[in-house]
XYZ file of C-alpha atoms in Angstrom:
620
model
C 5.785 101.987 50.410
C 4.179 105.575 51.134
C 5.701 108.263 49.349
C 7.414 111.023 51.310
C 5.510 114.407 51.179
C 8.174 116.163 53.238
C 10.193 118.557 51.448
C 14.091 119.179 51.223
C 14.163 121.881 53.743
C 11.686 123.841 55.942
C 9.983 126.665 54.777
C 10.269 130.374 55.682
C 6.967 130.923 56.911
C 5.412 129.292 60.459
C 2.526 126.662 59.674
C -0.056 125.437 62.052
C -0.830 121.742 62.082
C -3.150 119.590 64.234
C -1.566 116.651 65.577
C -3.584 113.503 66.438
C -3.632 113.052 69.906
C -3.809 116.610 70.784
C -6.883 117.454 69.537
C -7.811 120.796 71.490
C -3.970 122.006 70.583
C -2.684 123.511 67.452
C 0.966 123.494 67.235
C 2.800 126.168 65.433
C 6.388 125.293 63.896
C 9.212 127.633 62.867
C 10.917 127.994 59.835
C 13.030 125.037 60.489
C 10.288 122.714 61.487
C 10.724 123.048 65.450
C 7.361 123.445 67.175
C 6.873 126.857 69.216
C 5.783 126.105 72.618
C 5.232 128.427 75.661
C 7.890 130.333 76.869
C 7.879 128.310 80.089
C 8.574 125.169 78.074
C 11.275 126.503 75.910
C 13.432 126.406 78.645
C 12.811 122.570 79.336
C 13.207 121.935 75.751
C 16.529 124.117 75.545
C 15.282 125.619 72.183
C 15.580 129.010 71.063
C 13.515 130.245 68.039
C 14.712 133.716 67.760
C 16.886 133.079 64.751
C 19.739 135.827 63.593
C 21.388 134.201 60.736
C 21.984 136.735 57.782
C 19.973 136.499 54.620
C 21.613 136.783 51.169
C 20.056 138.674 48.532
C 19.090 137.662 45.142
C 22.326 138.505 43.411
C 24.201 136.305 45.740
C 21.820 133.537 45.689
C 22.191 133.421 41.854
C 25.807 133.502 42.054
C 25.768 130.486 44.250
C 23.298 128.591 41.876
C 25.771 129.033 39.160
C 28.686 127.815 41.060
C 26.780 124.723 41.927
C 25.850 124.235 38.395
C 29.541 123.847 37.110
C 30.721 122.639 40.661
C 34.274 120.727 40.499
C 35.125 119.302 44.017
C 38.682 119.119 42.847
C 38.981 122.743 41.846
C 40.731 125.127 44.174
C 38.598 128.001 42.928
C 35.314 126.065 43.454
C 36.384 125.442 46.996
C 37.624 128.934 47.909
C 34.120 130.358 46.473
C 32.003 127.865 48.487
C 33.913 128.790 51.469
C 33.197 132.434 50.912
C 29.453 131.635 50.692
C 29.636 129.550 53.838
C 31.188 132.692 55.718
C 28.287 134.842 54.352
C 25.265 131.911 55.063
C 23.963 129.240 52.974
C 20.383 129.858 52.144
C 18.118 127.008 53.814
C 16.679 126.087 50.009
C 20.126 125.576 48.563
C 21.775 123.713 51.726
C 21.071 120.355 50.612
C 22.708 121.018 47.138
C 25.829 122.417 48.701
C 25.974 119.498 51.090
C 25.727 116.937 47.931
C 28.614 118.721 46.346
C 30.683 118.791 49.140
C 30.375 115.093 49.938
C 30.201 113.979 46.283
C 27.502 111.541 46.985
C 26.427 111.091 43.375
C 30.002 109.676 42.763
C 29.796 107.241 45.868
C 26.447 106.041 44.594
C 27.762 105.171 41.110
C 30.535 103.551 42.092
C 28.978 101.264 44.978
C 27.608 97.966 44.214
C 25.288 98.343 47.204
C 21.537 98.738 46.179
C 19.503 100.737 48.301
C 16.277 99.572 47.298
C 17.076 95.793 47.409
C 18.475 96.199 50.891
C 15.147 97.666 52.048
C 13.280 94.819 50.525
C 15.145 92.463 52.863
C 14.781 94.426 55.784
C 10.826 94.498 54.879
C 10.961 90.647 54.561
C 12.417 90.276 58.230
C 9.778 92.980 59.893
C 7.087 90.840 58.342
C 8.324 87.831 59.928
C 8.649 89.550 63.123
C 5.198 90.812 62.893
C 6.353 94.590 63.043
C 5.615 97.350 60.580
C 8.170 99.967 59.533
C 5.438 102.707 60.178
C 4.917 101.621 63.569
C 8.081 100.855 64.695
C 7.987 102.855 67.977
C 5.113 101.188 68.989
C 6.572 97.883 68.535
C 9.440 98.063 70.827
C 7.851 95.790 73.326
C 7.311 92.919 70.832
C 10.972 93.483 69.726
C 12.274 93.180 73.037
C 9.995 90.023 73.724
C 11.557 88.237 70.356
C 15.153 89.399 71.586
C 14.599 87.683 74.825
C 13.105 84.568 73.176
C 16.070 84.267 70.736
C 18.815 84.773 73.524
C 17.360 82.112 75.891
C 15.234 79.497 73.960
C 13.294 79.433 70.780
C 9.622 78.901 71.244
C 7.826 76.663 69.289
C 5.597 79.311 67.584
C 8.593 80.737 65.732
C 9.363 79.502 62.145
C 12.408 77.041 61.885
C 14.489 79.201 59.489
C 13.698 82.672 60.204
C 15.015 85.348 58.019
C 16.045 87.431 60.848
C 18.947 86.768 63.495
C 19.341 88.016 66.977
C 21.603 90.787 65.750
C 18.988 91.993 63.575
C 16.300 92.187 66.223
C 18.844 93.823 68.500
C 19.424 96.419 66.034
C 15.675 97.077 65.357
C 14.821 97.419 68.935
C 17.956 99.915 69.422
C 17.004 102.018 66.616
C 13.362 102.070 67.590
C 14.460 103.184 71.110
C 16.487 106.197 69.459
C 13.659 107.231 67.189
C 11.514 108.822 70.000
C 14.603 110.414 71.374
C 15.823 112.323 68.366
C 14.416 115.765 67.895
C 11.269 115.165 69.726
C 9.758 118.671 68.923
C 10.517 118.575 65.254
C 7.383 118.131 62.934
C 8.828 115.420 61.187
C 9.222 113.036 63.927
C 6.843 114.412 66.845
C 3.473 112.962 67.380
C 1.184 110.683 65.289
C 0.722 112.795 62.369
C 1.110 111.453 58.837
C 4.318 113.516 58.116
C 5.860 112.366 61.520
C 5.126 108.528 60.944
C 6.721 108.955 57.455
C 9.783 110.716 58.954
C 9.989 108.108 61.605
C 9.647 105.303 59.024
C 12.442 107.078 56.713
C 15.013 107.555 59.667
C 14.590 103.941 60.382
C 15.015 102.881 56.880
C 18.261 104.755 56.565
C 19.726 103.723 59.816
C 19.081 99.832 59.387
C 20.195 100.126 55.576
C 23.505 101.702 56.922
C 23.613 98.741 59.689
C 23.617 96.357 56.658
C 25.737 98.089 54.596
C 28.791 98.306 57.023
C 28.472 95.640 59.719
C 31.444 96.219 61.285
C 30.151 99.601 62.326
C 26.535 98.791 62.463
C 24.511 101.305 64.538
C 25.692 102.913 67.779
C 24.003 106.096 69.409
C 24.324 109.523 67.823
C 23.811 108.024 64.100
C 19.973 108.753 64.728
C 20.792 112.539 65.086
C 22.933 112.825 62.195
C 20.869 110.602 59.805
C 17.820 113.158 61.087
C 19.436 116.163 60.003
C 20.370 114.873 56.613
C 16.713 113.865 56.070
C 15.632 117.505 56.886
C 17.705 118.760 54.048
C 18.185 115.654 51.620
C 15.763 112.944 50.383
C 15.852 109.515 51.890
C 18.396 107.892 49.495
C 20.318 110.943 49.403
C 20.841 110.891 53.122
C 21.781 107.237 53.206
C 24.552 107.876 50.554
C 25.430 111.047 52.595
C 25.631 109.168 55.951
C 27.715 106.399 54.120
C 30.380 109.376 53.122
C 30.505 110.871 56.674
C 31.070 107.505 58.190
C 33.406 106.066 55.660
C 35.505 109.247 54.437
C 38.462 109.683 56.902
C 38.067 113.385 56.539
C 34.737 113.131 58.598
C 33.502 110.724 61.231
C 35.351 107.585 60.736
C 37.451 108.253 63.628
C 34.420 108.469 65.842
C 31.866 105.716 65.680
C 32.540 101.797 66.189
C 30.650 99.266 68.069
C 33.009 99.186 71.073
C 33.071 103.021 71.556
C 36.749 103.215 71.998
C 37.243 105.734 69.224
C 35.073 108.445 70.540
C 36.928 107.720 73.933
C 40.118 108.273 72.135
C 38.952 111.461 70.789
C 37.845 112.906 74.023
C 41.587 112.539 75.117
C 42.835 114.152 71.955
C 40.581 117.334 72.494
C 41.696 117.262 76.407
C 45.381 117.328 75.129
C 44.273 120.125 72.524
C 42.440 122.134 75.305
C 45.573 121.680 77.562
C 47.620 123.059 74.633
C 45.355 126.152 74.048
C 43.683 126.893 77.221
C 46.011 125.399 79.997
C 44.290 127.348 83.103
C 40.877 126.655 81.701
C 41.826 122.960 81.295
C 43.346 122.662 84.784
C 40.400 124.237 86.384
C 38.004 121.713 84.836
C 40.163 118.652 85.600
C 40.245 120.020 89.418
C 36.669 120.340 89.788
C 36.216 116.980 88.493
C 34.705 117.072 84.974
C 36.431 114.907 82.469
C 36.422 115.594 78.874
C 34.547 112.534 77.990
C 31.638 113.876 79.958
C 31.088 116.643 77.601
C 33.110 115.591 74.330
C 30.882 112.721 73.660
C 27.702 114.195 73.122
C 29.146 117.005 71.302
C 30.840 115.114 68.775
C 28.552 111.978 68.470
C 25.567 114.663 67.450
C 27.505 117.230 65.929
C 26.329 119.647 68.162
C 22.622 119.317 67.509
C 21.871 119.683 70.962
C 22.656 123.577 70.978
C 19.401 125.361 71.199
C 19.927 127.864 68.222
C 19.228 125.793 65.116
C 20.519 128.161 62.524
C 23.910 128.098 64.413
C 23.868 124.317 64.275
C 23.123 124.241 60.594
C 26.224 126.671 60.166
C 28.353 124.547 62.039
C 27.475 121.748 59.785
C 28.231 123.891 56.910
C 31.557 124.332 58.041
C 31.879 120.728 58.961
C 30.933 119.740 55.319
C 33.696 121.898 54.182
C 36.616 121.345 56.608
C 35.873 117.782 58.212
C 36.646 116.622 61.653
C 38.805 119.458 62.165
C 35.592 121.828 62.408
C 34.185 119.537 65.117
C 37.259 120.363 67.275
C 37.124 123.996 66.106
C 33.653 124.373 67.228
C 34.434 122.566 70.764
C 37.257 124.862 71.348
C 35.101 127.957 70.299
C 32.376 126.978 73.004
C 34.882 126.347 75.602
C 36.585 129.803 75.013
C 33.081 131.568 75.156
C 32.339 129.842 78.434
C 35.796 130.568 79.999
C 34.756 133.079 82.292
C 31.656 131.418 83.526
C 33.285 128.120 83.893
C 36.311 129.550 86.128
C 33.681 131.027 88.292
C 32.235 127.786 89.141
C 33.865 125.419 91.387
C 31.402 122.511 91.670
C 31.057 119.770 89.273
C 27.211 119.959 89.624
C 27.439 123.570 88.066
C 30.241 122.868 85.330
C 28.981 119.890 83.615
C 25.202 121.023 83.170
C 26.770 124.202 81.633
C 28.757 122.328 79.170
C 26.087 119.913 78.078
C 23.323 122.778 77.749
C 25.315 125.808 76.419
C 23.408 128.993 77.255
C 21.329 130.568 74.469
C 23.187 133.734 74.720
C 26.492 131.709 73.738
C 24.808 129.961 70.922
C 23.204 132.645 69.017
C 24.418 133.103 65.423
C 25.788 136.496 65.783
C 27.921 135.438 68.866
C 28.767 132.004 67.934
C 29.880 132.206 64.178
C 32.283 135.501 64.346
C 34.023 133.599 67.150
C 34.068 130.299 65.140
C 35.652 131.867 62.210
C 38.219 133.818 64.192
C 39.241 130.524 65.898
C 41.823 128.392 63.857
C 42.450 124.644 64.028
C 44.843 122.842 61.802
C 44.878 119.271 60.769
C 48.495 118.846 61.703
C 47.717 119.974 65.279
C 45.008 117.347 65.669
C 47.575 114.753 64.529
C 49.922 115.833 67.049
C 47.789 115.546 69.777
C 46.644 112.299 68.419
C 50.389 111.137 68.342
C 50.741 112.540 71.885
C 47.944 110.479 73.162
C 48.990 107.367 71.543
C 52.561 107.845 73.033
C 51.163 108.317 76.696
C 48.940 105.155 76.220
C 51.941 103.316 74.990
C 54.144 104.080 77.969
C 51.180 103.905 80.424
C 50.969 100.276 79.029
C 54.430 99.708 79.010
C 54.872 101.049 82.536
C 51.829 98.743 83.738
C 53.734 96.050 82.369
C 57.205 96.718 83.746
C 55.987 97.082 87.453
C 54.954 93.556 87.262
C 58.063 92.183 85.433
C 60.663 94.201 87.308
C 62.070 92.495 90.672
C 61.225 94.359 94.055
C 64.972 94.604 95.080
C 66.989 96.381 92.404
C 70.008 94.411 90.891
C 73.732 96.084 91.569
C 74.985 97.353 88.403
C 78.450 95.885 87.206
C 81.296 97.897 88.345
C 82.892 99.481 85.700
C 86.432 98.044 84.822
C 89.036 100.487 86.172
C 91.443 101.744 83.470
C 94.911 101.046 83.766
C 96.829 104.324 85.119
C 99.936 105.855 83.148
C 102.551 103.588 84.472
C 105.787 105.501 85.739
C 107.572 102.685 87.125
C 107.499 100.044 84.408
C 105.230 98.626 81.824
C 101.569 98.100 82.274
C 100.503 94.850 84.343
C 98.928 93.391 81.215
C 102.130 93.660 79.553
C 104.062 91.999 82.437
C 101.795 89.058 82.522
C 101.883 88.467 78.682
C 105.626 88.882 78.794
C 105.763 91.726 76.034
C 107.552 94.746 76.185
C 106.233 97.829 75.680
C 108.092 99.816 73.003
C 106.658 103.184 74.152
C 108.044 102.728 77.411
C 111.424 101.022 77.248
C 114.306 102.595 75.354
C 117.044 101.182 73.100
C 119.737 99.031 74.740
C 122.683 101.665 74.818
C 122.982 105.159 75.139
C 124.391 105.589 71.577
C 121.425 104.151 69.891
C 119.161 106.669 72.014
C 121.502 109.277 70.875
C 121.264 108.162 67.214
C 117.563 108.291 67.520
C 117.344 111.667 69.067
C 119.675 113.159 66.419
C 117.508 111.426 63.372
C 114.410 112.731 65.179
C 115.610 116.312 65.216
C 117.075 116.081 61.340
C 113.996 114.589 60.010
C 111.698 117.032 61.625
C 114.382 119.981 60.152
C 114.290 118.553 56.877
C 110.645 118.154 56.775
C 110.433 121.448 57.242
C 112.780 122.468 54.672
C 111.466 120.176 52.233
C 114.665 117.715 52.316
C 114.292 114.248 51.898
C 114.637 111.912 54.841
C 117.578 109.655 55.547
C 117.860 106.434 53.814
C 116.630 103.356 55.808
C 119.410 101.342 54.621
C 121.969 103.855 56.036
C 120.084 103.175 59.203
C 120.214 99.389 59.230
C 123.909 99.466 58.384
C 124.900 101.639 61.113
C 123.576 99.021 63.594
C 126.413 96.551 63.197
C 129.055 99.222 64.285
C 127.345 100.778 67.201
C 128.518 98.666 69.973
C 132.281 98.034 68.470
C 133.179 101.792 68.267
C 132.915 102.535 72.029
C 134.317 100.396 74.781
C 131.455 98.635 76.724
C 133.098 99.528 80.236
C 132.721 103.183 79.320
C 129.067 102.747 78.568
C 128.266 100.934 81.648
C 130.173 103.612 83.665
C 128.195 106.343 82.085
C 124.720 104.529 82.764
C 125.909 104.185 86.389
C 126.852 108.070 86.561
C 123.523 109.094 84.958
C 121.606 106.740 87.438
C 123.410 107.885 90.705
C 122.905 111.859 89.299
C 119.226 111.165 88.121
C 120.166 111.681 84.811
C 117.732 110.829 82.007
C 118.306 108.917 78.902
C 116.390 109.904 75.596
C 113.534 107.629 74.331
C 111.519 108.383 71.190
C 108.115 110.074 71.745
C 107.231 111.489 68.572
C 108.807 114.359 66.811
C 110.059 115.908 70.096
C 112.521 113.939 72.248
C 111.278 113.250 75.827
C 113.640 112.727 78.552
C 113.025 109.328 80.460
C 115.054 107.632 83.076
C 116.154 103.867 83.140
C 112.879 103.031 85.121
C 110.926 105.105 82.738
C 110.720 108.121 85.105
C 110.446 111.731 83.476
C 113.470 113.883 84.158
C 112.389 117.385 85.445
C 115.774 118.856 84.118
C 115.498 120.787 80.870
C 116.239 119.220 77.802
C 119.234 121.771 77.032
C 121.062 120.464 79.947
C 121.059 116.758 78.940
C 122.391 117.957 75.473
C 125.243 119.658 77.152
C 125.945 116.714 79.339
C 126.093 114.508 76.532
C 128.483 116.895 74.619
C 131.019 117.444 77.446
C 130.761 113.851 79.006
C 133.669 111.305 78.293
C 131.220 109.841 75.320
C 131.102 113.133 73.522
C 134.885 113.730 73.888
C 135.572 110.343 72.374
C 133.101 110.796 69.487
C 134.582 114.267 68.634
C 138.225 113.064 68.911
C 137.505 109.899 66.691
C 135.527 111.832 64.123
C 137.969 114.798 63.867
C 140.937 112.072 63.203
C 139.180 110.113 60.669
C 138.864 113.508 58.089
C 136.755 111.068 55.836
C 135.724 112.499 52.632
C 132.359 110.811 52.722
C 131.338 112.555 55.654
C 131.050 115.939 53.712
C 129.152 114.353 51.309
C 126.112 113.334 53.421
C 123.399 115.839 52.425
C 121.352 115.484 55.711
C 124.227 116.695 57.913
C 125.336 120.391 58.105
C 128.980 121.544 57.868
C 130.403 122.125 61.553
C 131.466 125.585 61.433
C 132.382 126.632 57.778
C 128.981 127.866 56.996
C 126.872 130.524 58.760
C 123.902 128.792 60.410
C 120.462 129.367 58.910
C 118.204 132.346 60.126
C 115.659 131.244 62.517
C 111.951 131.944 61.130
C 110.002 134.710 61.739
C 107.442 132.925 64.083
C 109.619 130.218 65.615
C 107.784 127.347 67.309
C 108.472 127.142 71.088
C 108.712 123.520 70.777
C 111.577 123.467 68.111
C 114.559 121.769 69.704
C 117.126 122.896 67.152
C 116.324 126.532 67.802
C 116.495 125.881 71.556
C 120.012 124.639 71.342
C 121.199 127.427 68.880
C 120.021 129.806 71.673
C 121.671 127.807 74.353
C 125.195 127.788 72.362
C 124.919 131.411 72.092
C 123.857 132.061 75.927
C 126.548 129.581 77.426
C 130.195 130.387 76.443
C 131.520 128.861 79.469
C 130.475 125.420 78.288
C 132.305 123.357 75.665
C 131.667 124.097 72.135
C 129.139 121.974 71.040
C 126.599 122.881 68.160
C 123.624 120.992 67.082
C 125.519 119.124 64.386
C 128.197 118.105 67.288
C 125.399 117.024 69.445
C 123.403 115.197 67.108
C 126.124 113.882 64.908
C 129.058 112.402 66.854
C 127.644 109.025 66.650
C 126.891 108.981 62.999
C 130.350 110.506 62.221
C 131.668 107.416 63.970
C 129.480 105.115 62.280
C 130.467 106.473 58.730
C 134.130 106.364 59.579
C 133.599 102.646 60.640
C 132.128 102.000 57.313
C 134.736 103.668 55.428
């Protein structure tokens, strides 16, 4: 193999070379290796040679060399210092060392089992069998094309029975050969038939085919030749290969862009579209209305890492930022170019004018003193890209799901099942479900006779008052023992007569509804009369008179000993609370006693306790 005579970077002076094939023309190259042509041809080649990047002084260069000598990529101080130098501008003579430190190519080479030189030996064996030389790979495109067709259709007798190459190898050889003549045709390492150009083409071919052997899942795709060529302009051949491996294998860099099917770059174009819609909604809408899709200009921008820009000093500055921050720098650069072109894009209303402007960015926008300040002032965070990526994935999932449901759903919508009607509150009796099941609703039906209802009301009032005053509740045994004597203390005829009179007058009976008594009629219809009137009617009726007569005649000492009953009139009634509750029935009854002297004398104890007194007298 012929040794390379190309340095790691272009010299600062212009040199003149005589290229074979053009004996009468001497081409002059600029400091970055691009040929200086006539002014009329510069526009056609879309290349500017008026570089305006800043030059570092000797002290800054010395500081950068010291930083690279003790470089530690995991140190925050080292990365912050290298970012400071990237802002100021990396010298061309040190750019290769900076890239190697940022990519950590030495660690990648030492940790991998892949041997670059052994891979090259295998490649050369395949090329020898094909009759093709690595130094004349461009001129062998026709031969590779014929061999690929022969392997695809039939095997001629002249070919060896077991060749050292496959159809895939021949296809990759031909694709790389085609891209070699398209990659930087005006750079001195790739143009013409000079020894330097032939060597540069051979090195680029070896790096690309070695990576295709290294990672067959990705293989070779368009755009890799531009990336490998830029690496070769600043690094040696094997260093460029490992740098390409890092760029395409590390998720921080270009893993999300390159694959065999091309779906990754399409996805990233959609992510950039969402990102542009978020940052520049008006401009994004205008570009879409014109008819330009983001994939039309994002694909050449991202796959070549903006190497198509006319100002090469700006391209190298973008690459420095990309080596430092990764894929976010690519989105950052694309957004900056869109913002700088915003006024021109909004003034254009034709797709034929908008798309060329995006693909061939004008020189005045790409100049170092214009593009780089705008680039550093534009901030793009990794979490923003992740959010837009998630948004694109969700939209794709929704569209896929919607496409499936359009075929799976019937043409006529199915009627929704009617919601079960909830049973309304029953005012005339128990609920229909209760009637069908034969069970009685204890909340809707009251006790069997009026005295049991009266006892329940009295117990409710006393329990509520005892709970507020801290007294103990009545004994359950006493309530159970009173059931035996309830019906025997009063004549049943009087009870029936009382029920008929209440039904005729619309009177109500008391049913237990919590701590506050509720008036309910025999048919479970709520009475609209106030509760105090019902209490007065019970006290003044025949049942109340009989209860008072029997309780006064019994004079049992046991009645006075019951703690839950208050004395009749011997003690002064307790003072009402300062903030009485509006729903306190005992307080309402005491107010009623004081405000209605014409009614028969009946206190709360007399209202609530006649039945209990009767029960106690029967027990005694």
